[in-house]
PDB file of C-alpha atoms in Angstrom:
ATOM      1  CA  MET K1204      63.973  38.258-159.333  1.00 73.00           C
ATOM      2  CA  GLU K1205      67.350  38.577-157.588  1.00 90.00           C
ATOM      3  CA  PRO K1206      67.306  39.469-153.840  1.00 89.00           C
ATOM      4  CA  GLU K1207      69.233  42.711-154.426  1.00 92.00           C
ATOM      5  CA  GLN K1208      66.772  43.787-157.117  1.00 93.00           C
ATOM      6  CA  ARG K1209      63.808  42.943-154.898  1.00 92.00           C
ATOM      7  CA  LEU K1210      65.210  44.947-151.975  1.00 92.00           C
ATOM      8  CA  THR K1211      66.025  47.870-154.282  1.00 94.00           C
ATOM      9  CA  GLY K1212      62.446  47.786-155.551  1.00 94.00           C
ATOM     10  CA  LEU K1213      61.069  47.723-151.992  1.00 94.00           C
ATOM     11  CA  TRP K1214      63.324  50.642-151.036  1.00 95.00           C
ATOM     12  CA  GLN K1215      62.313  52.736-154.031  1.00 96.00           C
ATOM     13  CA  ALA K1216      58.615  52.017-153.602  1.00 95.00           C
ATOM     14  CA  HIS K1217      58.263  52.287-149.818  1.00 96.00           C
ATOM     15  CA  HIS K1218      61.215  54.094-148.176  1.00 96.00           C
ATOM     16  CA  ALA K1219      59.520  57.500-148.193  1.00 96.00           C
ATOM     17  CA  ALA K1220      56.346  56.039-146.628  1.00 95.00           C
ATOM     18  CA  VAL K1221      58.304  54.178-143.900  1.00 95.00           C
ATOM     19  CA  LEU K1222      60.310  57.338-143.177  1.00 96.00           C
ATOM     20  CA  ARG K1223      57.088  59.400-142.858  1.00 95.00           C
ATOM     21  CA  TYR K1224      55.663  56.719-140.553  1.00 94.00           C
ATOM     22  CA  ALA K1225      58.724  56.883-138.301  1.00 94.00           C
ATOM     23  CA  THR K1226      58.945  60.707-138.430  1.00 94.00           C
ATOM     24  CA  ARG K1227      55.377  61.059-137.136  1.00 92.00           C
ATOM     25  CA  ARG K1228      56.335  58.901-134.145  1.00 91.00           C
ATOM     26  CA  SER K1229      59.835  60.157-133.286  1.00 91.00           C
ATOM     27  CA  ASP K1230      62.410  62.844-133.917  1.00 92.00           C
ATOM     28  CA  PRO K1231      63.976  63.158-137.417  1.00 94.00           C
ATOM     29  CA  ALA K1232      67.293  61.515-136.509  1.00 93.00           C
ATOM     30  CA  THR K1233      65.577  58.536-134.888  1.00 93.00           C
ATOM     31  CA  ALA K1234      63.193  58.309-137.859  1.00 94.00           C
ATOM     32  CA  GLN K1235      66.142  57.983-140.240  1.00 96.00           C
ATOM     33  CA  ASP K1236      67.597  55.215-138.065  1.00 95.00           C
ATOM     34  CA  VAL K1237      64.248  53.425-137.858  1.00 95.00           C
ATOM     35  CA  ALA K1238      63.769  53.521-141.627  1.00 96.00           C
ATOM     36  CA  ALA K1239      67.282  52.182-142.226  1.00 96.00           C
ATOM     37  CA  GLU K1240      66.819  49.433-139.618  1.00 96.00           C
ATOM     38  CA  THR K1241      63.427  48.512-141.138  1.00 96.00           C
ATOM     39  CA  PHE K1242      64.979  47.876-144.522  1.00 96.00           C
ATOM     40  CA  LEU K1243      67.867  46.011-142.929  1.00 96.00           C
ATOM     41  CA  VAL K1244      65.322  43.674-141.322  1.00 95.00           C
ATOM     42  CA  ALA K1245      63.579  43.397-144.693  1.00 95.00           C
ATOM     43  CA  TRP K1246      66.892  42.369-146.263  1.00 95.00           C
ATOM     44  CA  ARG K1247      67.540  39.772-143.575  1.00 95.00           C
ATOM     45  CA  LYS K1248      63.993  38.419-143.806  1.00 95.00           C
ATOM     46  CA  LEU K1249      63.470  38.900-147.520  1.00 93.00           C
ATOM     47  CA  ALA K1250      61.809  35.493-147.776  1.00 93.00           C
ATOM     48  CA  GLU K1251      59.162  36.626-145.257  1.00 94.00           C
ATOM     49  CA  VAL K1252      58.247  39.829-147.121  1.00 93.00           C
ATOM     50  CA  PRO K1253      54.766  39.248-148.592  1.00 93.00           C
ATOM     51  CA  ALA K1254      54.613  38.606-152.308  1.00 91.00           C
ATOM     52  CA  ASP K1255      51.337  40.550-152.606  1.00 93.00           C
ATOM     53  CA  PRO K1256      52.279  44.221-153.261  1.00 91.00           C
ATOM     54  CA  ALA K1257      49.246  45.388-151.228  1.00 92.00           C
ATOM     55  CA  GLN K1258      50.633  43.649-148.104  1.00 94.00           C
ATOM     56  CA  VAL K1259      54.261  44.825-148.385  1.00 93.00           C
ATOM     57  CA  LEU K1260      53.776  48.318-146.920  1.00 93.00           C
ATOM     58  CA  PRO K1261      51.726  47.098-143.937  1.00 93.00           C
ATOM     59  CA  TRP K1262      54.436  44.444-143.303  1.00 94.00           C
ATOM     60  CA  LEU K1263      57.131  47.160-143.402  1.00 95.00           C
ATOM     61  CA  TYR K1264      55.049  49.313-141.022  1.00 95.00           C
ATOM     62  CA  GLY K1265      54.901  46.372-138.622  1.00 94.00           C
ATOM     63  CA  VAL K1266      58.675  46.023-138.753  1.00 94.00           C
ATOM     64  CA  ALA K1267      59.098  49.784-138.254  1.00 95.00           C
ATOM     65  CA  ARG K1268      56.712  49.675-135.276  1.00 94.00           C
ATOM     66  CA  ARG K1269      58.840  46.974-133.597  1.00 94.00           C
ATOM     67  CA  VAL K1270      62.058  48.863-134.381  1.00 95.00           C
ATOM     68  CA  LEU K1271      60.560  52.011-132.827  1.00 94.00           C
ATOM     69  CA  ALA K1272      59.472  50.039-129.757  1.00 93.00           C
ATOM     70  CA  ASN K1273      63.002  48.689-129.342  1.00 92.00           C
ATOM     71  CA  SER K1274      64.384  52.196-129.747  1.00 90.00           C
ATOM     72  CA  ASP K1275      61.948  53.554-127.143  1.00 91.00           C
ATOM     73  CA  ARG K1276      62.854  50.796-124.669  1.00 92.00           C
ATOM     74  CA  SER K1277      66.531  51.503-125.180  1.00 90.00           C
ATOM     75  CA  LEU K1278      65.963  55.234-124.660  1.00 88.00           C
ATOM     76  CA  ARG K1279      63.995  54.605-121.443  1.00 92.00           C
ATOM     77  CA  ARG K1280      66.746  52.298-120.119  1.00 92.00           C
ATOM     78  CA  THR K1281      69.337  54.944-120.911  1.00 91.00           C
ATOM     79  CA  GLN K1282      67.291  57.635-119.181  1.00 91.00           C
ATOM     80  CA  ARG K1283      66.774  55.455-116.088  1.00 91.00           C
ATOM     81  CA  LEU K1284      70.469  54.673-115.917  1.00 91.00           C
ATOM     82  CA  SER K1285      71.337  58.338-116.364  1.00 89.00           C
ATOM     83  CA  ALA K1286      68.926  59.298-113.572  1.00 89.00           C
ATOM     84  CA  GLN K1287      70.392  56.638-111.265  1.00 88.00           C
ATOM     85  CA  LEU K1288      73.909  57.830-112.004  1.00 86.00           C
ATOM     86  CA  SER K1289      72.878  61.440-111.401  1.00 82.00           C
ATOM     87  CA  ARG K1290      71.300  60.528-108.066  1.00 82.00           C
ATOM     88  CA  ALA K1291      74.358  58.505-107.071  1.00 78.00           C
ATOM     89  CA  GLY K1292      76.639  61.361-108.084  1.00 69.00           C
ATOM     90  CA  ALA K1293      74.560  63.903-106.185  1.00 68.00           C
ATOM     91  CA  ALA K1294      74.506  61.687-103.089  1.00 71.00           C
ATOM     92  CA  ALA K1295      78.270  61.268-103.225  1.00 68.00           C
ATOM     93  CA  GLY K1296      78.755  65.012-103.283  1.00 68.00           C
ATOM     94  CA  PRO K1297      81.168  66.965-105.383  1.00 71.00           C
ATOM     95  CA  LEU K1298      84.350  65.305-106.513  1.00 68.00           C
ATOM     96  CA  PRO K1299      87.416  66.330-104.572  1.00 72.00           C
ATOM     97  CA  ASP K1300      89.693  68.825-106.240  1.00 78.00           C
ATOM     98  CA  PRO K1301      92.939  67.058-107.221  1.00 80.00           C
ATOM     99  CA  ALA K1302      94.802  70.278-106.456  1.00 79.00           C
ATOM    100  CA  ASP K1303      93.894  69.845-102.774  1.00 78.00           C
ATOM    101  CA  GLY K1304      95.736  66.523-102.686  1.00 80.00           C
ATOM    102  CA  VAL K1305      98.765  68.030-104.380  1.00 84.00           C
ATOM    103  CA  ALA K1306      98.791  70.940-101.935  1.00 85.00           C
ATOM    104  CA  GLU K1307      98.495  68.575 -98.968  1.00 87.00           C
ATOM    105  CA  GLN K1308     101.351  66.426-100.283  1.00 87.00           C
ATOM    106  CA  ALA K1309     103.520  69.529-100.656  1.00 88.00           C
ATOM    107  CA  ARG K1310     102.618  70.599 -97.121  1.00 89.00           C
ATOM    108  CA  VAL K1311     103.547  67.187 -95.671  1.00 89.00           C
ATOM    109  CA  ARG K1312     106.765  66.970 -97.667  1.00 89.00           C
ATOM    110  CA  GLN K1313     107.786  70.456 -96.556  1.00 91.00           C
ATOM    111  CA  ALA K1314     107.110  69.616 -92.912  1.00 91.00           C
ATOM    112  CA  LEU K1315     108.886  66.271 -93.262  1.00 89.00           C
ATOM    113  CA  GLY K1316     111.902  68.097 -94.664  1.00 90.00           C
ATOM    114  CA  ARG K1317     112.164  70.023 -91.389  1.00 91.00           C
ATOM    115  CA  LEU K1318     112.788  66.795 -89.446  1.00 93.00           C
ATOM    116  CA  PRO K1319     116.067  64.957 -88.825  1.00 94.00           C
ATOM    117  CA  ALA K1320     116.759  62.009 -91.131  1.00 90.00           C
ATOM    118  CA  GLY K1321     116.009  59.444 -88.390  1.00 91.00           C
ATOM    119  CA  ASP K1322     112.581  60.936 -87.709  1.00 93.00           C
ATOM    120  CA  GLN K1323     111.824  61.079 -91.422  1.00 92.00           C
ATOM    121  CA  GLU K1324     112.743  57.427 -91.857  1.00 90.00           C
ATOM    122  CA  ALA K1325     110.707  56.312 -88.828  1.00 92.00           C
ATOM    123  CA  LEU K1326     107.619  58.127 -90.114  1.00 92.00           C
ATOM    124  CA  ARG K1327     108.091  56.887 -93.666  1.00 88.00           C
ATOM    125  CA  LEU K1328     108.512  53.272 -92.575  1.00 88.00           C
ATOM    126  CA  VAL K1329     105.283  53.325 -90.594  1.00 90.00           C
ATOM    127  CA  GLY K1330     103.241  55.781 -92.654  1.00 87.00           C
ATOM    128  CA  TRP K1331     104.305  55.109 -96.229  1.00 83.00           C
ATOM    129  CA  GLU K1332     105.644  51.572 -96.121  1.00 85.00           C
ATOM    130  CA  ASP K1333     102.877  50.326 -93.765  1.00 86.00           C
ATOM    131  CA  LEU K1334     105.277  48.537 -91.431  1.00 88.00           C
ATOM    132  CA  ASP K1335     104.138  47.766 -87.923  1.00 91.00           C
ATOM    133  CA  LEU K1336     106.268  48.776 -84.964  1.00 91.00           C
ATOM    134  CA  ALA K1337     108.230  45.503 -84.930  1.00 91.00           C
ATOM    135  CA  GLY K1338     108.938  45.721 -88.677  1.00 90.00           C
ATOM    136  CA  ALA K1339     110.017  49.348 -88.440  1.00 90.00           C
ATOM    137  CA  ALA K1340     112.312  48.463 -85.501  1.00 91.00           C
ATOM    138  CA  LEU K1341     113.896  45.703 -87.550  1.00 89.00           C
ATOM    139  CA  ALA K1342     114.398  48.056 -90.507  1.00 88.00           C
ATOM    140  CA  MET K1343     115.891  50.755 -88.261  1.00 88.00           C
ATOM    141  CA  GLY K1344     118.138  48.272 -86.451  1.00 90.00           C
ATOM    142  CA  CYS K1345     116.799  48.914 -82.966  1.00 93.00           C
ATOM    143  CA  SER K1346     114.571  47.236 -80.399  1.00 95.00           C
ATOM    144  CA  ARG K1347     110.805  47.489 -80.500  1.00 94.00           C
ATOM    145  CA  PRO K1348     110.625  49.699 -77.352  1.00 96.00           C
ATOM    146  CA  THR K1349     113.313  52.011 -78.746  1.00 95.00           C
ATOM    147  CA  MET K1350     111.387  52.255 -82.005  1.00 94.00           C
ATOM    148  CA  ALA K1351     108.202  53.094 -80.111  1.00 95.00           C
ATOM    149  CA  VAL K1352     109.983  56.002 -78.410  1.00 96.00           C
ATOM    150  CA  ARG K1353     111.556  57.170 -81.708  1.00 94.00           C
ATOM    151  CA  LEU K1354     108.209  57.017 -83.466  1.00 94.00           C
ATOM    152  CA  HIS K1355     106.468  58.902 -80.654  1.00 95.00           C
ATOM    153  CA  ARG K1356     109.082  61.650 -80.767  1.00 96.00           C
ATOM    154  CA  ALA K1357     109.033  61.751 -84.575  1.00 95.00           C
ATOM    155  CA  ARG K1358     105.258  62.157 -84.593  1.00 95.00           C
ATOM    156  CA  ARG K1359     105.462  64.957 -82.050  1.00 95.00           C
ATOM    157  CA  ARG K1360     108.166  66.726 -84.083  1.00 95.00           C
ATOM    158  CA  MET K1361     106.131  66.219 -87.249  1.00 94.00           C
ATOM    159  CA  ALA K1362     103.139  67.916 -85.633  1.00 93.00           C
ATOM    160  CA  GLN K1363     105.381  70.828 -84.698  1.00 93.00           C
ATOM    161  CA  ALA K1364     106.849  70.964 -88.203  1.00 93.00           C
ATOM    162  CA  LEU K1365     103.344  71.005 -89.698  1.00 92.00           C
ATOM    163  CA  ALA K1366     102.444  73.899 -87.404  1.00 92.00           C
ATOM    164  CA  VAL K1367     105.526  75.795 -88.545  1.00 90.00           C
ATOM    165  CA  THR K1368     104.747  74.991 -92.187  1.00 86.00           C
ATOM    166  CA  ASP K1369     101.130  76.122 -91.755  1.00 88.00           C
ATOM    167  CA  ALA K1370     102.354  79.345 -90.162  1.00 86.00           C
ATOM    168  CA  GLY K1371     104.186  79.996 -93.436  1.00 78.00           C
ATOM    169  CA  GLU K1372     107.667  80.269 -92.079  1.00 62.00           C
ATOM    170  CA  GLY K1373     109.162  79.035 -95.365  1.00 53.00           C
ATOM    171  CA  GLU K1374     111.571  76.279 -96.270  1.00 50.00           C
ATOM    172  CA  PRO K1375     114.193  75.204 -93.751  1.00 47.00           C
ATOM    173  CA  GLU K1376     117.721  76.178 -94.528  1.00 44.00           C
ATOM    174  CA  PRO K1377     119.917  73.294 -95.681  1.00 45.00           C
ATOM    175  CA  GLY K1378     121.546  71.663 -92.664  1.00 44.00           C
ATOM    176  CA  ALA K1379     119.300  73.530 -90.218  1.00 44.00           C
ATOM    177  CA  ARG K1380     118.225  71.486 -87.213  1.00 46.00           C
ATOM    178  CA  PRO K1381     114.532  71.303 -86.452  1.00 46.00           C
ATOM    179  CA  LEU K1382     113.209  73.074 -83.403  1.00 43.00           C
ATOM    180  CA  LEU K1383     112.570  70.937 -80.362  1.00 45.00           C
ATOM    181  CA  ALA K1384     109.316  71.404 -78.465  1.00 41.00           C
ATOM    182  CA  GLY K1385     110.857  73.769 -75.908  1.00 42.00           C
ATOM    183  CA  GLN K1386     112.640  75.797 -78.566  1.00 41.00           C
ATOM    184  CA  LEU K1387     109.416  76.110 -80.566  1.00 41.00           C
ATOM    185  CA  ARG K1388     107.512  77.406 -77.520  1.00 43.00           C
ATOM    186  CA  THR K1389     110.316  79.862 -76.745  1.00 41.00           C
ATOM    187  CA  ALA K1390     110.403  81.102 -80.335  1.00 40.00           C
ATOM    188  CA  ARG K1391     106.637  81.651 -80.371  1.00 42.00           C
ATOM    189  CA  HIS K1392     106.751  83.382 -76.976  1.00 43.00           C
ATOM    190  CA  GLU K1393     109.456  85.747 -78.233  1.00 44.00           C
ATOM    191  CA  GLU K1394     107.371  86.549 -81.315  1.00 43.00           C
ATOM    192  CA  GLU K1395     104.357  87.377 -79.140  1.00 48.00           C
ATOM    193  CA  LEU K1396     106.447  89.736 -77.001  1.00 47.00           C
ATOM    194  CA  ALA K1397     107.922  91.532 -80.005  1.00 44.00           C
TER     195      ALA K1397
END
């Protein structure tokens, strides 16, 4: 008998029984998979399928039992991994909202726009380009001590610009000069008196 004919005969004679066997031990979808995998194993190991018709169904049940065991082990591994990932996710806390990062970038850019070009460049060289003080001084064409003073002043002005931005005083007018520390205090004092 040809191998295809033998497998077809096994399928026709025993598929329903193997499917019932698997259905009693798992859910219907898994049972379908187990039955299909059982006959796939039978095809691969056709030479090992008993010749005695009385032993064929028990042999197929044995294969189905091992396929179910593999399926159960896989399911347990998946559940353990899912539980570990859930615990890790819960421990890490909620994911940050990407909109917060966009809003913060807009806030920083707006405040940076309030600064003179030299202050902007000093802050960008150190903050965005990751240059140290000596590198930033070289890029700005000044000495290291001069750069330290420029950076200190730029940081102070940036803090003031962020305060103005947070107060919601809008975009600076084109060509407008940023407020110096004294001017900012005077402006706030006048607002409080009004």
